[in-house]
C-alpha cells in the first residue's frame, strides 16, 4: 500500500480521477468503454487468461525487480508516483537489459512497469521521474485494456488481409484505435508531469527521445520552434504526407508531444490540478458520455482552428462532418445506455 511520502515537497492529489489529465479524445473513449458493464472482463478473456501472469513470471526470471536493495532510486520514484496519484497499490518496476530507450506498463489486474536500461542511461533523475509517472498514469487510466484491443485487432487484420472488405473494415477500426492510442500517450505525458511536477524535466525527457543524450547540443525553445514549423511548413502535399507518416504509429512524434505538453501546462489546467481543482475518482461513475464526446469534438475543432497546416484547411469541412457524425452516434449510444 502507498504509505510513504515523496522525497521532496510535491503536491499530492488525493482521490484524483484520471479524467483530470486525460486528453479529451482519450477521455471520451474511456468514459464510453467504462460504461459498458463487463467490457474489460470480456477483453481480458480475449487476451488470454494467463498472459499477464506469464509476462510477470518472464520478467521476474529475466529482469531485475526494483526494490529497496536493487535500483533503489527507481523504486522510490515508483512509490512517489503511486503516492502522488493516490494509487491503492504500488506497481512493481522491472529493469530489462535493452539498449533501446523505452518503458511500458503491462497488465490488467496487477499491472507493473518495465524500464529498459537504454532509458536509464539516457535520462537524468528528474527526467526518469517523469517517465515513471507517465507509465503510472497509463495504469491509473486503464490504458492497457484498450491497448490490448488494438494489439488483438492489428493481429486479426493481418490474418484477414486476403479478404479485401474484411481487411478494409478492420483497418478502419485499427486506424481509429491508433488515433486513440496517440491521444492516450498525450494523456500519460500530462500525468507524468503531475508526478514529476517539473515541466522542464518532462520536456527534456521527450526531447531526448528524439535527439539522444547530448542535451548540451539541444534547446527546448528551438525544439518548440520545430513543432511550429512542422505545423505551418509546406503545402497541401506536405500535409498529406504528415497524415501518411502517422499510419501504423501508436505514439505522436516527439516535437508534437513536447508542444502539446507545453500547451497544456501553459493553458492553466496543470496549475488548477495542483491547486486541488480536479475531478475525483468517486465521481467517475457519474461522468457523462455525451459531455465527454462534446469535449473531444471541441478539442479537435480547436486544434484545427489553431493549425496552419494547408491540408487541414482543405479537409476541415470533411473532418467537421466526421466529428458531427461521431457526436450523433455517441449521443444515441448514451441515450440507450441510460442517464449519461
Coordinates of C-alpha atoms in Angstrom, one line a residue:
X1 CA 0.0 0.0 0.0
X2 CA 1.1 3.6 -0.6
X3 CA 2.1 4.7 2.9
X4 CA 5.4 6.5 2.1
X5 CA 5.8 10.1 1.1
X6 CA 7.7 11.6 -1.8
X7 CA 11.4 12.5 -1.5
X8 CA 10.7 16.3 -1.8
X9 CA 7.7 18.5 -1.4
X10 CA 5.4 17.7 -4.3
X11 CA 1.7 18.2 -4.2
X12 CA -0.2 15.0 -3.6
X13 CA -3.5 14.6 -5.4
X14 CA -5.9 12.7 -3.2
X15 CA -8.6 10.7 -5.0
X16 CA -7.7 12.2 -8.4
X17 CA -9.6 10.8 -11.3
X18 CA -7.6 10.0 -14.5
X19 CA -10.2 12.2 -16.2
X20 CA -8.2 15.2 -14.7
X21 CA -5.3 14.7 -17.1
X22 CA -6.7 12.7 -20.0
X23 CA -6.8 14.3 -23.4
X24 CA -10.5 14.9 -24.3
X25 CA -10.4 12.4 -27.2
X26 CA -8.9 9.8 -24.9
X27 CA -11.2 10.6 -22.1
X28 CA -14.4 10.3 -24.1
X29 CA -13.4 6.9 -25.4
X30 CA -12.5 5.7 -21.9
X31 CA -15.7 7.0 -20.3
X32 CA -17.8 5.3 -23.0
X33 CA -15.9 2.0 -22.7
X34 CA -16.0 2.0 -18.9
X35 CA -19.8 2.4 -19.0
X36 CA -20.1 -1.0 -20.8
X37 CA -20.5 -3.4 -17.9
X38 CA -18.2 -6.4 -18.2
X39 CA -16.3 -5.0 -21.2
X40 CA -12.9 -5.2 -19.6
X41 CA -13.7 -8.8 -18.4
X42 CA -14.5 -9.9 -21.9
X43 CA -11.3 -8.3 -23.2
X44 CA -9.3 -10.0 -20.6
X45 CA -10.6 -13.4 -21.7
X46 CA -9.9 -12.5 -25.3
X47 CA -6.3 -11.6 -24.5
X48 CA -5.7 -14.9 -22.7
X49 CA -6.4 -15.9 -19.1
X50 CA -2.8 -16.4 -18.1
X51 CA -1.0 -13.8 -20.3
X52 CA -0.4 -11.3 -17.5
X53 CA 0.8 -13.9 -15.1
X54 CA 3.1 -15.4 -17.8
X55 CA 4.6 -12.0 -18.6
X56 CA 5.2 -11.2 -15.0
X57 CA 6.9 -14.5 -14.5
X58 CA 9.0 -13.9 -17.6
X59 CA 10.2 -10.5 -16.3
X60 CA 10.7 -11.9 -12.8
X61 CA 13.0 -14.5 -14.3
X62 CA 14.9 -12.4 -16.8
X63 CA 15.0 -8.9 -15.5
X64 CA 15.9 -7.0 -12.2
X65 CA 13.0 -6.0 -10.0
X66 CA 13.5 -2.6 -8.4
X67 CA 13.3 -2.7 -4.6
X68 CA 15.0 -1.1 -1.5
X69 CA 18.2 -3.1 -2.4
X70 CA 18.0 -3.0 -6.3
X71 CA 17.6 0.1 -8.4
X72 CA 16.6 1.9 -5.2
X73 CA 16.2 5.4 -6.9
X74 CA 13.8 3.9 -9.5
X75 CA 11.9 2.0 -6.7
X76 CA 11.4 5.3 -4.8
X77 CA 10.2 7.0 -8.0
X78 CA 7.6 4.3 -8.4
X79 CA 6.4 4.8 -4.8
X80 CA 6.3 8.5 -5.2
X81 CA 4.2 8.4 -8.3
X82 CA 1.7 6.0 -6.7
X83 CA 1.5 8.2 -3.7
X84 CA 1.0 11.4 -5.7
X85 CA -1.7 9.9 -7.9
X86 CA -3.2 8.1 -4.9
X87 CA -3.0 4.6 -6.3
X88 CA -4.0 1.9 -3.8
X89 CA -1.2 -0.4 -4.9
X90 CA 2.4 0.4 -5.9
X91 CA 3.2 -1.1 -9.3
X92 CA 6.3 -3.2 -9.4
X93 CA 9.1 -2.0 -11.7
X94 CA 11.4 -4.3 -13.6
X95 CA 14.6 -3.3 -15.4
X96 CA 15.5 -5.2 -18.5
X97 CA 18.7 -5.1 -20.5
X98 CA 17.8 -3.4 -23.8
X99 CA 19.7 -0.5 -25.3
X100 CA 16.5 0.9 -26.8
X101 CA 15.2 3.7 -24.6
X102 CA 11.7 2.6 -23.8
X103 CA 9.3 1.9 -20.9
X104 CA 5.9 0.3 -20.7
X105 CA 3.1 -0.5 -18.4
X106 CA 1.7 -4.1 -18.6
X107 CA -1.3 -5.9 -17.1
X108 CA -4.9 -5.6 -16.1
X109 CA -5.4 -6.9 -12.5
X110 CA -1.9 -6.3 -11.1
X111 CA -0.1 -4.0 -13.6
X112 CA 3.6 -3.5 -13.5
X113 CA 6.1 -1.3 -15.2
X114 CA 9.1 -2.3 -17.4
X115 CA 12.0 0.1 -17.9
X116 CA 14.8 -0.6 -20.4
X117 CA 18.4 0.0 -19.5
X118 CA 18.7 2.3 -22.5
X119 CA 16.2 4.7 -20.9
X120 CA 18.1 4.6 -17.6
X121 CA 21.3 5.5 -19.4
X122 CA 19.6 8.3 -21.3
X123 CA 17.6 10.2 -18.6
X124 CA 18.7 12.1 -15.5
X125 CA 16.8 11.6 -12.3
X126 CA 14.0 14.2 -12.8
X127 CA 13.5 13.1 -16.4
X128 CA 13.2 9.5 -15.3
X129 CA 10.7 10.5 -12.7
X130 CA 8.6 12.0 -15.5
X131 CA 8.8 8.7 -17.4
X132 CA 7.8 6.6 -14.3
X133 CA 4.9 9.0 -13.7
X134 CA 3.9 8.6 -17.4
X135 CA 3.7 4.8 -17.0
X136 CA 1.9 5.1 -13.7
X137 CA -0.7 7.4 -15.4
X138 CA -1.3 4.7 -18.0
X139 CA -2.1 2.3 -15.2
X140 CA -4.5 4.7 -13.4
X141 CA -6.3 5.3 -16.7
X142 CA -6.5 1.6 -17.5
X143 CA -5.0 2.1 -21.0
X144 CA -3.7 -1.5 -21.0
X145 CA -7.2 -2.8 -21.6
X146 CA -7.7 -0.8 -24.7
X147 CA -4.1 -1.1 -25.9
X148 CA -4.7 -4.9 -25.8
X149 CA -7.7 -4.4 -28.0
X150 CA -5.5 -2.6 -30.5
X151 CA -3.0 -5.4 -30.5
X152 CA -5.6 -8.1 -31.0
X153 CA -7.3 -6.3 -33.9
X154 CA -4.0 -5.5 -35.5
X155 CA -3.1 -9.2 -35.5
X156 CA -6.5 -10.1 -36.8
X157 CA -6.2 -7.6 -39.6
X158 CA -3.0 -9.2 -40.8
X159 CA -4.8 -12.6 -40.8
X160 CA -7.7 -11.5 -43.0
X161 CA -5.6 -9.3 -45.3
X162 CA -6.5 -11.6 -48.2
X163 CA -10.2 -10.7 -47.7
X164 CA -10.5 -7.2 -49.2
X165 CA -13.7 -6.0 -47.5
X166 CA -12.9 -7.6 -44.2
X167 CA -9.4 -6.1 -44.1
X168 CA -10.7 -2.7 -45.0
X169 CA -13.3 -2.8 -42.2
X170 CA -10.7 -3.9 -39.6
X171 CA -8.1 -1.4 -40.9
X172 CA -10.6 1.4 -40.3
X173 CA -11.1 0.2 -36.7
X174 CA -7.4 -0.2 -36.2
X175 CA -6.7 3.3 -37.6
X176 CA -9.2 4.8 -35.1
X177 CA -7.6 2.9 -32.3
X178 CA -4.2 4.1 -33.3
X179 CA -5.5 7.7 -33.2
X180 CA -6.9 6.9 -29.7
X181 CA -3.5 5.4 -28.6
X182 CA -1.7 8.6 -29.7
X183 CA -4.0 10.7 -27.6
X184 CA -3.6 8.2 -24.7
X185 CA 0.2 9.0 -24.9
X186 CA -0.5 12.7 -24.6
X187 CA -2.7 11.9 -21.5
X188 CA 0.1 9.9 -19.9
X189 CA 2.6 12.8 -20.6
X190 CA 0.3 15.1 -18.6
X191 CA 0.1 12.5 -15.8
X192 CA 3.9 12.2 -15.9
X193 CA 4.1 16.0 -15.4
X194 CA 1.7 15.8 -12.4
X195 CA 4.0 13.2 -10.9
X196 CA 7.3 14.9 -11.6
X197 CA 6.0 18.5 -11.2
X198 CA 9.0 19.7 -13.2
X199 CA 7.8 20.9 -16.6
X200 CA 11.4 21.5 -17.9
X201 CA 12.4 17.9 -17.0
X202 CA 9.3 16.5 -18.7
X203 CA 10.0 18.3 -22.0
X204 CA 13.7 17.4 -21.7
X205 CA 12.8 13.7 -21.4
X206 CA 10.7 13.9 -24.6
X207 CA 13.3 15.8 -26.4
X208 CA 16.0 13.2 -25.5
X209 CA 13.8 10.5 -27.1
X210 CA 14.3 12.4 -30.4
X211 CA 17.9 13.6 -30.1
X212 CA 19.6 11.4 -27.6
X213 CA 21.8 12.2 -24.6
X214 CA 23.7 15.3 -25.9
X215 CA 21.5 17.7 -24.1
X216 CA 24.1 20.4 -24.3
X217 CA 23.6 20.4 -28.1
X218 CA 19.8 20.9 -27.8
X219 CA 17.4 23.6 -26.7
X220 CA 13.8 23.3 -25.7
X221 CA 12.7 26.6 -27.3
X222 CA 14.4 25.6 -30.6
X223 CA 12.6 22.3 -30.4
X224 CA 9.3 24.0 -29.9
X225 CA 10.1 26.1 -33.0
X226 CA 10.5 22.8 -34.9
X227 CA 6.9 21.9 -33.8
X228 CA 5.6 25.2 -35.1
X229 CA 7.5 24.8 -38.4
X230 CA 6.1 21.2 -38.7
X231 CA 2.6 22.6 -38.3
X232 CA 3.0 25.5 -40.7
X233 CA 5.6 24.5 -43.3
X234 CA 4.8 23.2 -46.8
X235 CA 1.7 22.9 -48.9
X236 CA -1.2 20.5 -49.2
X237 CA 1.1 17.7 -50.4
X238 CA 3.2 18.0 -47.2
X239 CA 0.0 17.9 -45.1
X240 CA -1.0 14.6 -46.8
X241 CA 2.5 13.2 -46.2
X242 CA 2.1 14.1 -42.5
X243 CA -1.1 12.0 -42.3
X244 CA 0.5 9.1 -44.2
X245 CA 3.5 9.2 -41.8
X246 CA 1.1 8.6 -38.9
X247 CA -0.4 5.5 -40.3
X248 CA 0.7 2.5 -38.2
X249 CA 2.0 4.6 -35.4
X250 CA 0.8 4.5 -31.8
X251 CA 2.9 7.4 -30.5
X252 CA 2.8 11.1 -31.6
X253 CA 6.1 12.4 -32.9
X254 CA 8.4 13.9 -30.3
X255 CA 8.2 17.5 -31.4
X256 CA 4.4 17.3 -31.1
X257 CA 4.5 15.7 -27.7
X258 CA 6.7 18.5 -26.4
X259 CA 4.4 21.1 -28.0
X260 CA 1.2 19.5 -26.6
X261 CA 2.7 19.2 -23.1
X262 CA 3.9 22.8 -23.1
X263 CA 0.5 24.0 -24.4
X264 CA -1.4 22.0 -21.7
X265 CA 0.9 23.4 -19.0
X266 CA 0.5 27.0 -20.2
X267 CA -3.2 26.6 -20.6
X268 CA -3.8 26.6 -16.8
X269 CA -5.1 23.0 -16.3
X270 CA -1.8 21.9 -14.8
X271 CA -1.8 24.7 -12.1
X272 CA -5.5 24.2 -11.4
X273 CA -5.0 20.5 -10.7
X274 CA -2.0 21.2 -8.4
X275 CA -4.3 23.7 -6.6
X276 CA -6.8 20.9 -5.9
X277 CA -9.3 21.7 -8.7
X278 CA -9.8 18.3 -10.4
X279 CA -12.4 15.6 -10.8
X280 CA -12.4 12.8 -8.1
X281 CA -12.4 9.1 -8.7
X282 CA -15.5 8.7 -6.6
X283 CA -17.5 10.6 -9.3
X284 CA -16.3 8.6 -12.3
X285 CA -19.5 6.6 -12.4
X286 CA -21.4 9.8 -12.9
X287 CA -19.3 11.0 -15.9
X288 CA -21.5 11.9 -18.8
X289 CA -20.6 10.2 -22.1
X290 CA -22.3 12.9 -24.2
X291 CA -20.5 15.7 -22.4
X292 CA -17.1 14.0 -22.8
X293 CA -17.8 13.4 -26.5
X294 CA -18.7 17.1 -26.9
X295 CA -15.4 17.9 -25.2
X296 CA -13.5 15.7 -27.6
X297 CA -15.2 17.2 -30.6
X298 CA -14.5 20.7 -29.2
X299 CA -10.8 19.7 -28.7
X300 CA -10.5 18.6 -32.4
X301 CA -12.2 21.8 -33.6
X302 CA -9.9 24.0 -31.6
X303 CA -6.9 22.0 -32.9
X304 CA -8.0 22.5 -36.5
X305 CA -8.7 26.2 -35.9
X306 CA -5.2 26.8 -34.5
X307 CA -3.4 24.7 -37.1
X308 CA -1.8 26.5 -40.0
X309 CA -1.4 23.2 -42.0
X310 CA -2.9 23.8 -45.5
X311 CA -4.0 20.2 -45.7
X312 CA -6.1 20.6 -42.5
X313 CA -7.7 23.7 -44.1
X314 CA -8.7 21.7 -47.2
X315 CA -10.1 18.8 -45.1
X316 CA -11.7 20.9 -42.3
X317 CA -15.2 20.6 -43.7
X318 CA -14.8 16.8 -44.2
X319 CA -13.4 16.3 -40.7
X320 CA -16.1 18.5 -39.2
X321 CA -18.7 16.2 -40.8
X322 CA -17.0 13.2 -39.4
X323 CA -16.9 14.7 -35.9
X324 CA -20.6 15.7 -36.1
X325 CA -21.4 12.1 -37.2
X326 CA -19.4 10.7 -34.3
X327 CA -21.2 13.0 -31.8
X328 CA -24.6 11.8 -33.1
X329 CA -23.6 8.1 -32.8
X330 CA -22.3 8.5 -29.3
X331 CA -25.3 10.6 -28.2
X332 CA -27.6 7.8 -29.4
X333 CA -25.4 5.3 -27.5
X334 CA -25.6 7.4 -24.4
X335 CA -29.4 7.6 -24.6
X336 CA -29.7 3.9 -24.9
X337 CA -27.2 3.3 -22.1
X338 CA -29.1 5.4 -19.6
X339 CA -28.9 8.8 -17.9
X340 CA -25.4 9.6 -19.2

